[in-house]
Amino acid sequence: MFLECGVSEVGMAVVESESGANGRVHRSDVRAARRRLSGLIRKTPVFHTTITSPSGPVPVSLKLEYLQHGGSFKVRGSFNALLEAGEQVEQVVIASSGNAGIAAALASARLHKSCTVVVPESAPHTKVAAMWSHGAEVLWHGTTYADALGYATELAAERSALQLHAYDLPAVVAGAGVIGLELEEQVRGRPSVLAAVGGGGLIAGIAAAIGRRQHVIGVEPVGSPTLHAALAANQPVDIGAPTTAADSLGASRIGDIAMDLSRRHHVRSLLVTDDAIVTAREYLWREFRVVVELAGAAALGAVQSGVYVPEPDERPVVVLCGANTDLSAL
């Protein structure tokens, strides 16, 4: 939908994508993204520790992705998509309620492109402020992400701009997948990897990178089960208005790329309550002085609440994916 060769009839400037040319993303695409991103992103560290759970202490490896530029994993995909698009792209448009918009604004500024982010009225002020800090134009439209996405598509066509997608674009997914390649170098063995799911870009990228080698498990709020519902129906479905405190996980439908990769690599979905997510975030702050947003604590919530029980002698990897939060909420 977003990346074809030439200029569309309505005037939106688009370019052919090397990643996932047939709509699919493979490990080779992720490896190409890692080469492209060299020097632009942080190889975020891994912290080996033990956390509490209903069955007792559980050893885990925490991937500290909240230390990434822009405060979340999203910047990996934005940089990859813009670099893949090439220098002919001067304007970028994206719909986002938060982290994807921050990432697009940051990457655009670093690569000397203009960026417009269309946000729904519910977008958190702290995240909008971060978009502004990177020089983005921010436009409010509608009350949902779907409303913002529709307007962003129109705007990109009017301006002949490159339209990025927050999670359902091959280059964006491939960029996020570099996390999986880093984990292969940072963690011994092939433990399960748990990561939060909203629209599915993060879990899809990790699955593309390591899904044939390790178990990849998506963790979702009970009130926003996009992957869970899709796996049950064997196709993406609209779950209606999400009901979760984790605003970054408020997509109403899993992305097509995430659905494809979940099928191919047998990605599981686990559901956690908002209470479990809040408890996990408070635990990270109390025990380690780690500050993450609620979405960033979702995967840990699955382990800490007992929703995910590791195999004996397993040390699962938990991705702490973002930290763009209002500190007064802690």
XYZ file of C-alpha atoms in Angstrom:
330
model
C 0.000 0.000 0.000
C 2.698 2.466 0.955
C 5.754 1.596 -1.101
C 5.500 1.196 -4.853
C 7.664 2.485 -7.665
C 7.086 5.974 -9.059
C 4.411 8.512 -8.203
C 0.814 7.524 -7.582
C -2.129 8.950 -9.505
C -3.046 11.104 -6.521
C 0.465 12.505 -6.306
C 1.922 10.831 -3.222
C 5.653 10.384 -3.584
C 6.528 6.754 -2.895
C 9.527 4.586 -3.583
C 10.129 0.916 -4.116
C 11.014 -0.976 -0.950
C 13.921 -3.390 -0.838
C 12.597 -4.916 2.379
C 9.670 -7.260 1.952
C 9.124 -6.474 -1.718
C 6.305 -9.039 -1.766
C 4.852 -7.783 1.515
C 6.816 -10.357 3.517
C 9.771 -9.745 5.797
C 12.590 -12.265 6.153
C 15.767 -12.578 8.192
C 17.717 -11.319 5.172
C 15.711 -8.069 5.326
C 16.567 -7.674 8.990
C 20.253 -8.285 8.311
C 20.163 -5.626 5.583
C 18.493 -3.247 8.045
C 21.283 -3.816 10.569
C 23.879 -2.806 7.999
C 21.853 0.260 7.056
C 21.384 1.342 10.668
C 25.021 1.046 11.678
C 26.085 4.161 13.567
C 22.553 5.555 13.846
C 21.006 3.462 16.607
C 22.126 2.155 19.969
C 22.830 -1.518 20.520
C 20.874 -1.505 23.753
C 22.275 -3.541 26.643
C 20.927 -6.664 28.312
C 20.613 -6.887 32.096
C 20.609 -10.371 33.645
C 18.712 -10.497 36.927
C 16.075 -12.356 38.919
C 12.513 -11.188 39.487
C 9.669 -12.316 41.699
C 6.754 -14.455 40.483
C 3.975 -16.536 42.065
C 6.159 -19.641 41.755
C 9.228 -17.988 43.252
C 12.289 -16.204 41.853
C 12.637 -16.304 38.052
C 15.909 -15.546 36.242
C 15.369 -13.224 33.274
C 17.376 -11.236 30.760
C 15.985 -7.744 30.322
C 16.630 -6.128 26.934
C 16.855 -2.438 27.827
C 15.387 -1.084 24.624
C 13.870 1.866 26.453
C 17.392 3.332 26.293
C 17.085 3.630 22.510
C 17.138 7.067 20.838
C 13.676 8.574 21.127
C 12.824 6.398 24.114
C 11.533 3.345 22.237
C 12.354 0.673 19.667
C 10.394 2.581 17.023
C 13.312 4.682 15.816
C 14.955 1.581 14.355
C 12.122 1.169 11.877
C 11.851 4.860 11.050
C 15.544 5.170 10.242
C 15.473 2.006 8.146
C 12.438 3.121 6.143
C 13.826 6.588 5.451
C 17.280 5.332 4.492
C 15.757 2.721 2.229
C 13.557 5.351 0.579
C 16.598 7.395 -0.401
C 17.571 11.031 -0.610
C 14.799 11.904 -3.082
C 12.315 11.862 -0.210
C 12.108 15.279 1.424
C 8.813 15.141 3.319
C 7.496 12.470 5.673
C 3.967 11.993 7.003
C 2.906 9.491 9.654
C -0.157 8.839 11.805
C 0.686 8.015 15.389
C -0.630 8.325 18.905
C 2.870 8.483 20.326
C 6.123 6.577 19.951
C 6.048 6.052 16.183
C 5.555 9.772 15.726
C 8.458 10.577 18.022
C 10.655 8.117 16.123
C 9.675 9.468 12.701
C 10.309 13.038 13.874
C 13.721 12.147 15.285
C 14.834 10.149 12.234
C 13.566 12.830 9.845
C 15.441 15.553 11.712
C 18.648 13.513 11.738
C 18.343 12.874 7.978
C 17.338 16.482 7.193
C 13.749 15.797 6.124
C 10.560 17.529 7.203
C 8.072 15.489 9.220
C 4.364 15.840 9.897
C 2.707 13.660 12.530
C -1.074 13.310 12.572
C -2.265 12.400 16.051
C -5.709 11.609 17.465
C -7.076 13.859 20.176
C -6.222 11.207 22.766
C -2.458 11.396 22.107
C -0.541 11.893 25.381
C 0.799 15.422 25.785
C 4.250 14.187 26.833
C 4.605 12.327 23.548
C 3.342 15.223 21.454
C 5.865 17.463 23.210
C 8.615 15.022 22.253
C 7.538 15.196 18.595
C 7.738 18.985 18.739
C 11.178 18.802 20.330
C 12.465 17.057 17.190
C 10.962 19.715 14.927
C 7.882 17.880 13.704
C 4.657 19.537 12.638
C 1.882 17.975 14.726
C -1.712 17.973 13.509
C -4.653 16.669 15.537
C -7.366 14.775 13.687
C -10.169 12.603 14.992
C -10.504 10.623 18.177
C -8.873 7.336 17.109
C -5.706 6.152 15.395
C -7.833 5.069 12.423
C -9.105 8.635 12.044
C -5.554 9.979 12.134
C -4.350 7.365 9.649
C -7.038 8.274 7.133
C -6.116 11.941 7.274
C -2.386 11.189 7.113
C -2.964 9.215 3.896
C -4.797 12.176 2.353
C -2.134 14.602 3.514
C 0.730 12.519 2.127
C -0.993 12.454 -1.252
C -1.556 16.214 -1.245
C 2.061 16.946 -0.349
C 3.688 14.206 -2.440
C 5.277 13.019 0.788
C 6.484 9.607 1.893
C 3.948 8.061 4.225
C 5.304 5.862 6.976
C 3.179 3.390 8.886
C 3.577 2.974 12.623
C 3.886 -0.820 12.444
C 2.678 -2.367 9.166
C 5.437 -1.475 6.711
C 8.170 -3.968 5.705
C 11.086 -1.598 6.311
C 9.689 -0.574 9.699
C 9.298 -4.211 10.753
C 12.774 -5.127 9.479
C 14.303 -2.268 11.446
C 12.630 -3.410 14.665
C 13.894 -6.917 13.985
C 17.500 -5.843 14.507
C 16.716 -6.277 18.216
C 16.539 -10.011 17.560
C 19.949 -10.072 15.890
C 21.433 -8.193 18.832
C 19.947 -10.705 21.266
C 21.656 -13.551 19.431
C 24.970 -11.909 20.285
C 24.059 -10.870 23.821
C 22.254 -13.897 25.264
C 23.507 -17.466 25.478
C 21.398 -20.316 24.168
C 18.026 -19.873 22.558
C 15.598 -18.769 25.267
C 12.085 -17.552 24.607
C 11.729 -13.847 23.852
C 8.723 -11.959 25.219
C 7.704 -8.564 23.832
C 4.642 -6.347 23.964
C 2.119 -6.274 21.120
C 0.121 -3.291 19.910
C -0.027 -3.264 16.121
C 2.603 -5.991 16.042
C 5.646 -4.323 14.484
C 8.011 -5.254 17.323
C 6.992 -8.877 17.664
C 6.948 -9.260 13.870
C 10.472 -7.926 13.498
C 11.847 -10.161 16.235
C 10.088 -13.165 14.707
C 11.562 -12.378 11.290
C 15.034 -12.252 12.838
C 15.012 -15.272 15.140
C 11.645 -17.005 14.797
C 13.143 -20.159 13.296
C 15.646 -20.399 16.129
C 13.765 -19.318 19.251
C 10.232 -19.078 20.594
C 8.784 -15.587 20.239
C 5.875 -14.695 22.509
C 3.645 -11.653 22.245
C 2.195 -10.103 25.401
C -1.000 -8.059 25.147
C -3.361 -6.282 27.512
C -6.632 -8.104 28.087
C -8.405 -4.998 26.835
C -6.468 -4.807 23.559
C -5.885 -8.375 22.273
C -5.126 -7.666 18.611
C -2.815 -10.651 18.015
C -4.786 -12.979 20.274
C -8.014 -12.268 18.392
C -6.297 -12.609 15.019
C -4.756 -15.972 15.884
C -8.146 -17.240 17.038
C -9.784 -16.093 13.790
C -6.759 -17.006 11.628
C -6.829 -13.520 10.161
C -6.555 -9.913 11.350
C -9.801 -8.722 12.920
C -10.959 -5.394 14.304
C -11.276 -5.653 18.080
C -13.140 -2.366 18.434
C -12.098 0.378 20.813
C -9.200 -0.857 22.984
C -9.605 -0.568 26.743
C -6.147 -0.451 28.299
C -4.090 2.014 30.287
C -1.078 1.192 28.076
C -1.680 3.802 25.374
C 1.128 2.481 23.152
C -0.709 -0.844 22.896
C -3.997 0.674 21.797
C -4.166 -0.569 18.197
C -7.546 -1.936 17.153
C -6.194 -4.451 14.627
C -2.981 -6.424 14.193
C -0.884 -5.557 11.141
C -0.890 -7.853 8.117
C 2.886 -8.307 8.333
C 2.679 -9.305 11.993
C -0.079 -11.771 11.162
C 1.996 -13.355 8.408
C 5.091 -13.696 10.591
C 3.089 -15.010 13.536
C 1.734 -17.782 11.349
C 5.101 -18.622 9.819
C 6.982 -18.685 13.109
C 4.226 -19.860 15.463
C 4.235 -16.747 17.624
C 2.115 -17.192 20.746
C -0.039 -14.568 22.425
C -0.410 -14.145 26.179
C -2.897 -11.774 27.793
C -2.136 -9.756 30.925
C -4.304 -7.423 32.959
C -3.635 -3.731 33.317
C -3.063 -4.385 37.014
C -0.251 -6.815 36.163
C 1.316 -4.259 33.812
C 1.123 -1.475 36.393
C 2.606 -3.765 39.039
C 5.493 -4.691 36.745
C 6.256 -1.039 36.023
C 6.208 -0.167 39.718
C 8.473 -3.154 40.418
C 11.026 -2.007 37.849
C 11.155 1.415 39.473
C 11.231 0.149 43.053
C 13.840 -2.569 42.549
C 16.051 -1.204 39.757
C 15.163 2.492 39.412
C 14.165 1.732 35.818
C 11.491 4.031 34.380
C 9.373 2.657 31.530
C 5.951 3.411 30.145
C 3.185 0.875 30.723
C 3.724 -0.768 27.340
C 7.385 -1.163 28.232
C 6.450 -3.224 31.286
C 3.818 -5.433 29.646
C 6.124 -8.328 28.754
C 7.601 -8.362 32.254
C 4.063 -8.410 33.619
C 3.487 -11.790 31.986
C 6.407 -13.351 33.852
C 5.850 -11.593 37.143
C 2.136 -12.418 37.287
C 2.658 -16.078 36.381
C 0.901 -15.855 33.019
C 4.179 -17.052 31.506
C 6.002 -19.804 33.402
C 9.500 -20.491 32.045
C 10.744 -24.004 31.484
C 13.099 -25.377 34.163
C 16.547 -23.792 33.825
C 15.211 -21.299 31.245
C 16.135 -17.625 31.454
C 13.616 -15.881 29.165
C 14.383 -12.594 27.464
C 11.989 -9.752 28.272
C 12.028 -6.688 26.022
C 11.451 -3.398 27.852
C 10.405 -1.565 24.722
C 9.726 2.061 25.684
C 10.066 4.772 28.309
C 8.038 7.725 27.046
C 5.877 8.346 30.059
C 4.707 11.078 32.353
C 6.961 10.757 35.384
C 4.217 12.045 37.655
C 2.330 8.799 36.938
C 4.899 6.715 38.809
